[in-house]
Amino acid sequence: MAVLKPKIVLPGLARKLVAEGLLSEADAEQAFEKSLATHIPFASYVVSQKLASSRDVAIAAAEEFGVPLVDIDSVNLNPETIKLIDQKLLEKHHALPIFSRGKRLFVAISDPTNIHALDEIKFHTKMHTEAILAEEDKLEKAIERALEVFDTSMKGLNDEIGEIDLVDEEKSDKAEDDKNEADEAPIVKFVNKMLLDAIKIGASDLHFEPYEKFYRVRFRVDGMLKVVSNPPVTLARKLAARIKVMSRLDVSERRVPQDGRIKLKLSANKSIDFRVSTCPILWGEKIVMRILDSSAAKLNIDMLGYEEEQKRLYLEALANPYGMVLVTGPTGSGKTVSLYTGINILNKEGVNISTAEDPVEINLPGVNQVQIDEKTGMTFSKALKAFLRQDPDIILVGEIRDLETGGIAIKAASTGHMVMSTLHTNDAPQTLTRMVDMGIPSFAIATCVNLIMAQRLCRRLCSCKVEQDIPEKTLLEEGFKKEEIPNIKLYAPRLGGCEKCGGAGYKGRVGIYQVMPISEEMKRLIMEGSNAIGIADQARKEGIPDLRVSGLKKVKDGLTSLEEVNRVVNKE
């Protein structure tokens, strides 16, 4: 006589899915049996086997059990909250603590019938646990991100990471009394890993930031900051000490900012420089490291994003035997690269080039570079006075900061030398009035300045870009001309990007420029004491596109998006 198989009693979620027509009863029973056998939550099993979508399962569970549904992608995960449970518990129960209120811990799960998970988390944390529903696929990704918090807790780093060397690092670096050898090795490996990762992905800056409850490391890639690691906040002082040792800074001094430099030797013939800046903040020392890439100075001028007319004007200004070329823009807008690209063009055997910089970011063979150091008395003005006694042809001043430096630079430009420098202003016309405000005589400015170039950097769209449809009214408001709108195609980053751009939708950056030669009419306006608005109006009359117009040209060419141009340049 055949033994009848006992009928399976389906849990509430399974019954709900069957009632909603999302699963057949047979599939639900089989999924329930398999989930029990494999110790996988029922909801996770259903989604992993693609029996129903994670969205449908989450909505059904929320309705069945009256548990709130959260979009976990929009939740900022707090490393300290995640670490309330250990890694094994997180992986075992497929449950993620997302925030706490007093003694209540809110835990994201995809299956609210998983009471055992909530009970075990409650036991380990000594906190009252409350379930919040999350879609299975999104929860899976969030847990992967959460596991990185444990991965960056100085354990399991590859031994090979420690193989890079510091050039000329002093032997005394090992004599830190407050660290033992066991603590030092993981810290060294972690810092080295961060430096190597930054180099590999093409970051321009690294930010090491301590806060009260957490610590984060961020990289600036293509002008945007993103979090790459959350080491334990308890390691904040040790991380700061290690970086300061590498930079030859005073490890014991934590109350004032310090500046240093690291040279990492990656191989016998390759090394990378980092500029290091420390700053005391409320919960420790924030450290920012700028990667100094010497290859950037050797870029072909065609790679920088100049329009043909802008490139011609810049090259013509460089060909002048004397006068002044000024580049303006905010920090990180590529001014140094533009100046060094010009210097590289002029760097020939028959030319004497001297530079005064704070700091010297890029090492160029054949160029006499002076590091400005206020502590020793080596100021911009002193360096410039020395240059004028050194038979110069071309002088580069890192930045004109005051009247004394500006005055000497102007004198050098008016006595047969080519002078190149930077100022911090918003656009080219404002640069002229800024120099007048410093106290430089307007007649000297009108006589000596040949060209002013303002610039910004926009992220370049990846090849996975998608066409964007924007209403004509909006395009007119953005600055496009009515007659050109029917013939232009606009692009936007693809949502989620591709493998090439790492999901960002952008890859690399392109410059947008305002290249303004100083015409006779502009010289007259300067002499008459005209303001920046008057000079800008004259530049428009002469057909010189401002930064906004140049940015819109890059949008029309499909190089960047309208959203990106609006991010870096104001609307008129």
Coordinates of C-alpha atoms in Angstrom, one line a residue:
M1 CA 0.0 0.0 0.0
A2 CA 1.4 3.4 -1.1
V3 CA 2.3 5.8 1.6
L4 CA 0.7 9.2 1.1
K5 CA 3.1 12.1 1.2
P6 CA 1.9 14.5 3.9
K7 CA 0.7 17.8 2.4
I8 CA 3.1 20.6 2.9
V9 CA 1.9 23.6 4.9
L10 CA 3.1 26.6 3.1
P11 CA 4.3 29.7 5.1
G12 CA 2.4 33.0 4.8
L13 CA 4.7 34.5 2.2
A14 CA 4.4 31.5 -0.1
R15 CA 0.6 31.5 0.2
K16 CA 0.6 35.2 -0.6
L17 CA 2.7 34.6 -3.8
V18 CA 0.3 31.8 -4.9
A19 CA -2.8 33.9 -4.2
E20 CA -1.3 36.8 -6.2
G21 CA -0.6 34.5 -9.1
L22 CA 3.1 35.0 -8.9
L23 CA 3.8 31.3 -8.2
S24 CA 2.0 28.1 -8.9
E25 CA 1.2 26.0 -5.8
A26 CA 3.5 23.3 -7.0
D27 CA 6.4 25.7 -7.5
A28 CA 5.8 27.2 -4.1
E29 CA 5.8 23.9 -2.4
Q30 CA 9.0 22.8 -4.2
A31 CA 10.7 26.2 -3.4
F32 CA 9.7 25.9 0.2
E33 CA 11.2 22.4 0.5
K34 CA 14.4 23.4 -1.3
S35 CA 14.8 26.5 0.9
L36 CA 14.5 24.3 4.0
A37 CA 17.0 21.7 2.7
T38 CA 19.6 24.4 1.8
H39 CA 19.0 26.6 4.8
I40 CA 18.3 29.6 2.5
P41 CA 15.4 32.0 3.4
F42 CA 12.4 31.3 1.2
A43 CA 12.3 34.7 -0.4
S44 CA 16.0 34.5 -1.2
Y45 CA 15.5 31.1 -2.8
V46 CA 12.6 32.2 -4.9
V47 CA 14.5 35.2 -6.3
S48 CA 17.8 33.3 -6.8
Q49 CA 15.9 30.7 -8.9
K50 CA 14.1 33.5 -10.8
L51 CA 10.7 32.1 -9.9
A52 CA 9.5 35.7 -9.2
S53 CA 11.1 39.1 -9.3
S54 CA 12.6 40.5 -6.1
R55 CA 10.3 43.6 -6.4
D56 CA 7.1 41.4 -6.5
V57 CA 8.3 39.2 -3.6
A58 CA 9.1 42.3 -1.5
I59 CA 5.7 44.0 -2.2
A60 CA 3.9 40.7 -1.4
A61 CA 5.8 40.3 1.9
A62 CA 5.1 43.9 2.9
E63 CA 1.4 43.5 2.3
E64 CA 1.2 40.0 4.0
F65 CA 3.1 40.9 7.2
G66 CA 2.6 44.7 7.5
V67 CA 6.3 45.3 7.5
P68 CA 7.6 48.6 5.9
L69 CA 9.4 48.3 2.6
V70 CA 12.6 50.4 2.1
D71 CA 14.7 51.1 -1.0
I72 CA 18.0 50.1 0.5
D73 CA 19.9 51.7 -2.4
S74 CA 18.9 55.1 -1.0
V75 CA 20.2 54.3 2.5
N76 CA 23.7 55.5 3.6
L77 CA 25.2 52.5 5.4
N78 CA 26.9 53.4 8.6
P79 CA 30.0 51.2 9.2
E80 CA 29.5 51.4 13.0
T81 CA 26.0 50.1 12.8
I82 CA 27.0 47.3 10.5
K83 CA 29.7 46.2 12.9
L84 CA 27.1 45.8 15.7
I85 CA 26.9 42.2 14.4
D86 CA 29.9 40.2 13.3
Q87 CA 30.6 39.1 9.7
K88 CA 29.6 35.5 10.2
L89 CA 26.2 36.5 11.5
L90 CA 25.6 38.9 8.6
E91 CA 26.5 36.2 6.0
K92 CA 24.6 33.4 7.9
H93 CA 21.2 35.2 8.2
H94 CA 21.3 37.4 5.1
A95 CA 20.2 40.3 7.3
L96 CA 21.7 43.8 7.5
P97 CA 21.5 46.3 10.3
I98 CA 20.9 49.7 8.7
F99 CA 20.3 52.1 11.5
S100 CA 19.6 52.3 15.3
R101 CA 17.5 54.5 17.5
G102 CA 18.5 54.2 21.2
K103 CA 18.2 50.5 22.0
R104 CA 16.2 49.7 18.9
L105 CA 18.1 48.2 15.9
F106 CA 16.4 48.2 12.5
V107 CA 17.4 45.2 10.4
A108 CA 16.9 44.9 6.6
I109 CA 15.7 41.4 5.5
S110 CA 14.0 40.0 2.4
D111 CA 12.0 37.4 4.3
P112 CA 10.0 38.6 7.4
T113 CA 9.4 35.0 8.4
N114 CA 13.1 34.6 9.2
I115 CA 12.4 35.2 13.0
H116 CA 15.4 33.2 14.0
A117 CA 17.7 35.8 12.4
L118 CA 16.1 38.6 14.3
D119 CA 16.3 36.7 17.6
E120 CA 20.0 35.8 17.1
I121 CA 20.9 39.4 16.2
K122 CA 18.9 40.6 19.3
F123 CA 20.8 38.1 21.5
H124 CA 24.3 39.3 20.2
T125 CA 23.6 43.0 20.2
K126 CA 21.4 43.2 23.3
M127 CA 19.1 45.5 21.3
H128 CA 15.5 45.2 20.4
T129 CA 15.4 44.3 16.7
E130 CA 12.7 45.4 14.2
A131 CA 12.5 44.1 10.6
I132 CA 12.4 46.3 7.6
L133 CA 11.8 44.7 4.2
A134 CA 14.3 45.1 1.3
E135 CA 14.2 43.7 -2.2
E136 CA 16.4 40.6 -2.3
D137 CA 18.7 41.6 -5.2
K138 CA 19.3 45.1 -3.7
L139 CA 19.8 43.6 -0.2
E140 CA 22.4 41.2 -1.8
K141 CA 24.4 44.1 -3.2
A142 CA 24.1 46.1 0.1
I143 CA 25.5 43.1 2.0
E144 CA 28.4 42.9 -0.4
R145 CA 29.1 46.5 0.3
A146 CA 28.8 45.9 4.0
L147 CA 31.2 43.0 3.9
E148 CA 33.8 45.4 2.4
V149 CA 33.7 47.2 5.8
F150 CA 35.1 44.0 7.4
D151 CA 37.5 43.4 4.5
T152 CA 39.1 46.8 5.1
S153 CA 39.6 46.2 8.8
M154 CA 43.3 45.5 8.2
K155 CA 42.9 41.7 7.8
G156 CA 43.6 39.6 4.8
L157 CA 45.5 42.1 2.7
N158 CA 47.8 40.6 0.2
D159 CA 51.5 40.4 1.3
E160 CA 52.6 41.7 -2.1
I161 CA 51.1 45.1 -1.3
G162 CA 53.9 45.8 1.1
E163 CA 56.5 45.5 -1.6
I164 CA 56.5 49.1 -2.8
D165 CA 59.3 51.2 -1.4
L166 CA 59.7 54.7 -0.2
V167 CA 62.5 56.6 -1.9
D168 CA 65.1 57.7 0.6
E169 CA 62.9 56.8 3.6
E170 CA 64.9 57.4 6.7
K171 CA 65.8 54.4 8.9
S172 CA 64.5 56.2 12.0
D173 CA 61.0 55.9 10.7
K174 CA 60.8 52.6 12.6
A175 CA 61.4 54.2 15.9
E176 CA 57.8 55.0 16.9
D177 CA 57.4 54.0 20.6
D178 CA 53.6 53.9 20.6
K179 CA 53.4 51.1 18.0
N180 CA 54.3 47.5 18.2
E181 CA 55.3 45.4 15.1
A182 CA 52.0 43.6 15.0
D183 CA 50.0 46.8 14.7
E184 CA 52.4 48.4 12.2
A185 CA 52.3 45.7 9.5
P186 CA 48.6 45.9 8.7
I187 CA 48.6 49.7 8.8
V188 CA 51.5 49.8 6.3
K189 CA 49.8 47.3 4.0
F190 CA 46.5 49.2 4.1
V191 CA 48.0 52.6 3.3
N192 CA 50.1 51.1 0.5
K193 CA 46.9 49.4 -0.9
M194 CA 45.1 52.7 -0.9
L195 CA 47.9 54.4 -2.8
L196 CA 48.2 51.6 -5.3
D197 CA 44.4 51.5 -5.8
A198 CA 44.3 55.3 -6.4
I199 CA 47.0 55.0 -9.0
K200 CA 45.3 52.1 -10.8
I201 CA 42.0 53.8 -11.2
G202 CA 43.4 57.1 -12.2
A203 CA 42.4 59.1 -9.1
S204 CA 43.8 62.6 -8.7
D205 CA 43.4 62.9 -4.9
L206 CA 43.0 60.7 -1.8
H207 CA 41.1 61.9 1.3
F208 CA 41.6 60.2 4.7
E209 CA 38.9 61.5 7.0
P210 CA 38.2 60.8 10.6
Y211 CA 34.7 61.4 12.2
E212 CA 33.3 60.6 15.6
K213 CA 31.6 57.3 14.7
F214 CA 33.4 56.3 11.5
Y215 CA 36.4 56.8 9.3
R216 CA 36.4 56.9 5.5
V217 CA 38.8 57.0 2.6
R218 CA 37.6 58.8 -0.5
F219 CA 39.2 59.0 -4.0
R220 CA 38.6 61.9 -6.4
V221 CA 38.1 60.3 -9.8
D222 CA 37.3 62.6 -12.8
G223 CA 36.6 65.4 -10.4
M224 CA 34.1 63.6 -8.3
L225 CA 34.7 62.1 -4.8
K226 CA 33.6 58.6 -4.0
V227 CA 34.0 56.4 -0.8
V228 CA 36.4 53.5 -1.3
S229 CA 37.0 52.2 2.2
N230 CA 35.8 52.5 5.8
P231 CA 38.5 51.3 8.1
P232 CA 37.8 51.2 11.8
V233 CA 37.7 54.7 13.4
T234 CA 40.0 53.4 16.2
L235 CA 42.8 53.3 13.6
A236 CA 42.5 57.0 12.8
R237 CA 45.7 58.1 14.7
K238 CA 47.8 55.2 13.4
L239 CA 46.8 55.9 9.8
A240 CA 47.7 59.5 10.2
A241 CA 51.0 58.6 11.9
R242 CA 51.9 56.2 9.1
I243 CA 51.2 58.8 6.3
K244 CA 53.1 61.4 8.2
V245 CA 56.1 59.1 8.6
M246 CA 56.0 58.5 4.9
S247 CA 55.8 62.2 4.2
R248 CA 58.6 63.0 6.7
L249 CA 56.3 65.2 8.8
D250 CA 56.3 65.6 12.6
V251 CA 54.3 62.7 13.9
S252 CA 53.9 64.2 17.4
E253 CA 52.5 67.5 16.0
R254 CA 48.7 67.2 15.6
R255 CA 47.6 70.7 16.3
V256 CA 48.7 72.6 13.2
P257 CA 48.5 71.8 9.4
Q258 CA 51.6 70.3 7.8
D259 CA 52.7 69.8 4.2
G260 CA 54.9 67.1 2.9
R261 CA 55.7 64.9 -0.1
I262 CA 55.9 61.1 -0.7
K263 CA 57.9 59.5 -3.5
L264 CA 56.8 55.9 -4.1
K265 CA 59.1 53.6 -6.0
L266 CA 56.9 51.1 -7.8
S267 CA 59.7 49.5 -9.9
A268 CA 63.3 50.0 -10.9
N269 CA 62.3 52.7 -13.4
K270 CA 58.9 53.9 -12.3
S271 CA 58.0 56.1 -9.3
I272 CA 55.0 58.2 -8.4
D273 CA 55.0 61.5 -6.3
F274 CA 52.3 62.5 -3.8
R275 CA 51.8 65.9 -2.3
V276 CA 50.5 65.5 1.3
S277 CA 48.5 68.0 3.3
T278 CA 47.4 67.4 6.9
C279 CA 44.7 69.5 8.7
P280 CA 43.5 69.1 12.3
I281 CA 39.7 68.7 12.4
L282 CA 37.3 68.0 15.2
W283 CA 37.9 64.2 15.4
G284 CA 41.5 63.9 14.4
E285 CA 43.6 64.8 11.3
K286 CA 42.2 65.0 7.8
I287 CA 44.9 64.1 5.3
V288 CA 44.6 64.9 1.5
M289 CA 47.1 63.5 -0.9
R290 CA 47.4 64.8 -4.5
I291 CA 48.9 62.4 -7.1
L292 CA 51.5 64.3 -9.1
D293 CA 51.6 62.8 -12.6
S294 CA 54.6 64.0 -14.5
S295 CA 53.2 62.5 -17.7
A296 CA 50.4 65.0 -17.7
A297 CA 52.9 67.8 -18.5
K298 CA 53.9 65.9 -21.7
L299 CA 50.4 65.8 -23.1
N300 CA 50.0 66.9 -26.6
I301 CA 48.2 70.2 -26.7
D302 CA 45.5 68.6 -29.0
M303 CA 44.5 66.3 -26.1
L304 CA 43.5 69.1 -23.7
G305 CA 40.3 70.0 -25.5
Y306 CA 41.1 73.4 -27.0
E307 CA 39.0 74.5 -30.1
E308 CA 41.2 75.1 -33.1
E309 CA 40.9 78.9 -32.7
Q310 CA 41.7 78.8 -29.0
K311 CA 44.7 76.6 -29.7
R312 CA 46.0 79.0 -32.3
L313 CA 45.7 82.0 -29.9
Y314 CA 47.5 80.1 -27.2
L315 CA 50.4 79.0 -29.5
E316 CA 50.7 82.6 -30.9
A317 CA 51.0 84.0 -27.3
L318 CA 53.7 81.4 -26.5
A319 CA 55.6 82.4 -29.6
N320 CA 55.9 86.0 -28.3
P321 CA 59.5 86.9 -27.1
Y322 CA 58.1 88.8 -24.1
G323 CA 54.9 89.7 -22.3
M324 CA 52.6 87.8 -19.9
V325 CA 50.3 84.8 -20.3
L326 CA 47.9 84.2 -17.4
V327 CA 45.8 81.1 -16.7
T328 CA 42.9 81.4 -14.2
G329 CA 40.5 78.9 -12.6
P330 CA 39.7 77.2 -9.3
T331 CA 41.9 74.6 -7.7
G332 CA 41.9 71.3 -9.7
S333 CA 40.8 72.9 -13.0
G334 CA 44.0 71.9 -14.8
K335 CA 45.9 75.2 -14.8
T336 CA 49.2 73.5 -14.0
V337 CA 48.8 71.1 -16.9
S338 CA 47.9 73.9 -19.3
L339 CA 51.0 75.9 -18.2
Y340 CA 53.3 72.9 -18.3
T341 CA 52.1 71.9 -21.7
G342 CA 53.1 75.4 -22.9
I343 CA 56.4 75.2 -21.1
N344 CA 57.0 71.8 -22.7
I345 CA 56.5 73.3 -26.1
L346 CA 59.1 76.1 -25.3
N347 CA 61.6 73.8 -23.5
K348 CA 64.4 73.7 -26.0
E349 CA 68.2 73.7 -25.7
G350 CA 68.6 77.4 -26.6
V351 CA 66.0 78.6 -24.0
N352 CA 66.6 79.3 -20.3
I353 CA 63.4 78.5 -18.3
S354 CA 63.0 79.1 -14.6
T355 CA 59.9 78.3 -12.4
A356 CA 58.9 79.3 -8.9
E357 CA 56.2 77.0 -7.5
D358 CA 54.6 76.1 -4.2
P359 CA 54.8 73.2 -4.4
V360 CA 56.7 71.9 -7.5
E361 CA 54.1 69.5 -8.7
I362 CA 55.7 68.2 -11.9
N363 CA 59.4 67.5 -12.5
L364 CA 60.5 68.6 -16.0
P365 CA 64.1 67.9 -17.2
G366 CA 65.7 71.0 -18.7
V367 CA 63.6 73.4 -16.6
N368 CA 65.1 75.1 -13.5
Q369 CA 62.4 74.7 -10.8
V370 CA 62.5 76.4 -7.4
Q371 CA 60.4 75.2 -4.5
I372 CA 58.9 78.1 -2.5
D373 CA 59.4 77.7 1.2
E374 CA 58.2 80.6 3.4
K375 CA 59.9 79.0 6.5
T376 CA 63.3 79.5 5.0
G377 CA 62.5 82.9 3.5
M378 CA 62.3 81.6 -0.1
T379 CA 59.3 83.6 -1.3
F380 CA 57.9 84.1 -4.8
S381 CA 59.3 87.6 -4.8
K382 CA 62.8 86.5 -3.8
A383 CA 62.8 83.7 -6.4
L384 CA 61.7 86.2 -9.1
K385 CA 64.4 88.7 -8.1
A386 CA 67.0 85.9 -8.3
F387 CA 65.7 84.7 -11.7
L388 CA 66.2 88.2 -13.2
R389 CA 69.9 87.9 -12.3
Q390 CA 70.1 84.5 -13.9
D391 CA 69.8 85.5 -17.6
P392 CA 66.2 84.2 -18.0
D393 CA 64.2 83.8 -21.3
I394 CA 61.0 82.4 -19.8
I395 CA 59.8 82.7 -16.2
L396 CA 56.9 80.7 -14.7
V397 CA 55.4 81.9 -11.4
G398 CA 53.1 79.3 -9.7
E399 CA 50.7 81.9 -8.6
I400 CA 50.5 85.7 -8.3
R401 CA 49.2 86.1 -4.8
D402 CA 50.2 89.7 -3.8
L403 CA 51.3 93.1 -5.1
E404 CA 55.0 92.4 -4.6
T405 CA 55.0 89.2 -6.7
G406 CA 52.7 90.7 -9.3
G407 CA 54.8 93.8 -9.5
I408 CA 58.1 91.9 -10.1
A409 CA 56.3 89.6 -12.7
I410 CA 55.0 92.6 -14.6
K411 CA 58.5 94.2 -14.6
A412 CA 60.0 91.0 -15.9
A413 CA 57.3 90.9 -18.7
S414 CA 58.0 94.5 -19.6
T415 CA 61.8 94.0 -19.9
G416 CA 62.0 91.4 -22.6
H417 CA 61.0 88.2 -20.8
M418 CA 58.1 85.8 -21.3
V419 CA 56.2 85.4 -18.0
M420 CA 53.6 82.7 -17.3
S421 CA 51.5 82.5 -14.2
T422 CA 48.1 81.8 -12.6
L423 CA 45.5 83.7 -10.7
H424 CA 42.4 82.6 -8.9
T425 CA 39.4 84.3 -10.6
N426 CA 36.2 83.1 -12.2
D427 CA 36.8 84.1 -15.8
A428 CA 39.3 86.0 -18.0
P429 CA 37.9 89.5 -17.8
Q430 CA 37.8 89.4 -13.9
T431 CA 41.5 88.6 -14.0
L432 CA 42.4 92.1 -15.3
T433 CA 40.3 93.9 -12.6
R434 CA 41.7 91.5 -9.9
M435 CA 45.3 92.7 -10.8
V436 CA 44.2 96.3 -10.6
D437 CA 42.7 95.6 -7.1
M438 CA 46.0 94.1 -6.0
G439 CA 47.6 97.5 -6.7
I440 CA 49.3 96.8 -10.1
P441 CA 49.1 100.0 -12.2
S442 CA 46.6 99.7 -15.1
F443 CA 49.1 101.0 -17.7
A444 CA 51.5 98.2 -16.7
I445 CA 48.7 95.6 -17.1
A446 CA 47.7 97.0 -20.5
T447 CA 51.3 97.0 -21.7
C448 CA 52.4 93.6 -20.6
V449 CA 49.5 91.1 -20.6
N450 CA 49.2 89.3 -23.9
L451 CA 46.7 86.6 -23.2
I452 CA 44.4 85.4 -20.4
M453 CA 42.9 81.9 -20.3
A454 CA 40.2 80.8 -18.0
Q455 CA 39.4 77.1 -17.7
R456 CA 37.3 74.4 -16.1
L457 CA 37.4 70.6 -16.4
C458 CA 34.2 68.6 -17.3
R459 CA 33.8 64.9 -17.1
R460 CA 33.9 63.3 -20.6
L461 CA 31.0 61.0 -21.6
C462 CA 31.9 57.3 -21.9
S463 CA 31.3 55.6 -25.2
C464 CA 28.2 54.0 -23.6
K465 CA 26.4 57.4 -23.7
V466 CA 22.8 57.6 -24.7
E467 CA 20.9 60.2 -26.7
Q468 CA 18.9 62.7 -24.7
D469 CA 15.7 64.5 -25.6
I470 CA 15.4 68.0 -24.1
P471 CA 12.5 70.4 -24.9
E472 CA 13.4 73.4 -27.1
K473 CA 12.3 75.8 -24.4
T474 CA 14.8 74.4 -22.0
L475 CA 17.6 74.4 -24.5
L476 CA 16.9 78.1 -25.2
E477 CA 17.1 78.8 -21.5
E478 CA 20.4 77.0 -21.3
G479 CA 21.9 79.2 -23.9
F480 CA 21.6 77.4 -27.2
K481 CA 20.6 79.4 -30.3
K482 CA 17.2 78.8 -31.8
E483 CA 18.6 78.1 -35.3
E484 CA 21.0 75.5 -34.1
I485 CA 18.6 73.4 -32.0
P486 CA 17.0 71.3 -34.9
N487 CA 20.5 70.1 -35.9
I488 CA 22.1 69.1 -32.6
K489 CA 22.1 65.8 -30.8
L490 CA 22.6 65.9 -27.1
Y491 CA 23.8 62.9 -25.0
A492 CA 23.7 61.9 -21.4
P493 CA 25.5 59.2 -19.3
R494 CA 23.9 55.8 -19.5
L495 CA 22.2 54.9 -16.2
G496 CA 24.5 52.3 -14.6
G497 CA 27.2 52.9 -17.2
C498 CA 29.3 50.1 -18.5
E499 CA 32.4 48.0 -17.6
K500 CA 34.7 50.6 -19.2
C501 CA 33.5 53.5 -17.1
G502 CA 32.9 51.4 -14.0
G503 CA 29.2 52.4 -13.9
A504 CA 29.8 56.1 -13.8
G505 CA 28.7 56.9 -17.3
Y506 CA 31.8 59.2 -17.6
K507 CA 35.4 58.3 -18.4
G508 CA 38.2 60.9 -18.3
R509 CA 37.9 64.7 -18.5
V510 CA 38.0 67.4 -21.1
G511 CA 38.8 71.1 -20.7
I512 CA 36.5 74.0 -21.5
Y513 CA 38.3 77.3 -22.1
Q514 CA 37.9 81.1 -22.5
V515 CA 41.0 82.2 -24.4
M516 CA 41.1 86.0 -24.5
P517 CA 43.9 87.9 -26.2
I518 CA 44.3 91.5 -25.0
S519 CA 43.3 93.6 -28.0
E520 CA 44.0 97.3 -28.4
E521 CA 40.4 98.2 -27.5
M522 CA 40.7 96.1 -24.3
K523 CA 44.0 97.9 -23.4
R524 CA 42.2 101.2 -23.8
L525 CA 39.4 100.0 -21.5
I526 CA 41.9 98.9 -18.9
M527 CA 43.6 102.3 -19.0
E528 CA 40.3 104.0 -18.6
G529 CA 39.6 101.9 -15.5
S530 CA 36.8 99.8 -17.0
N531 CA 35.4 97.0 -14.8
A532 CA 35.1 93.3 -15.6
I533 CA 31.6 93.7 -17.2
G534 CA 32.9 96.2 -19.7
I535 CA 35.8 94.0 -20.7
A536 CA 33.6 91.0 -21.0
D537 CA 31.2 93.0 -23.3
Q538 CA 34.2 93.9 -25.5
A539 CA 35.4 90.3 -25.6
R540 CA 31.9 89.3 -26.8
K541 CA 32.0 91.9 -29.5
E542 CA 35.4 90.5 -30.6
G543 CA 33.8 87.0 -30.9
I544 CA 35.6 85.5 -27.9
P545 CA 33.4 82.7 -26.5
D546 CA 33.1 82.7 -22.7
L547 CA 33.3 79.5 -20.6
R548 CA 29.5 78.9 -20.9
V549 CA 29.6 79.1 -24.7
S550 CA 32.7 76.9 -24.8
G551 CA 31.0 74.4 -22.6
L552 CA 27.8 74.2 -24.7
K553 CA 30.1 73.6 -27.8
K554 CA 31.5 70.5 -26.0
V555 CA 27.8 69.4 -25.3
K556 CA 27.0 69.8 -29.0
D557 CA 30.1 67.8 -30.0
G558 CA 28.8 65.0 -27.8
L559 CA 31.9 65.1 -25.5
T560 CA 30.0 65.9 -22.3
S561 CA 26.5 66.3 -21.0
L562 CA 24.5 69.5 -20.4
E563 CA 24.1 68.4 -16.7
E564 CA 27.9 68.3 -16.4
V565 CA 28.5 71.7 -17.9
N566 CA 25.9 73.2 -15.5
R567 CA 27.8 71.6 -12.7
V568 CA 31.0 73.5 -13.5
V569 CA 29.9 76.7 -15.2
N570 CA 27.2 79.1 -14.1
K571 CA 24.3 80.1 -16.4
E572 CA 24.6 83.6 -17.7

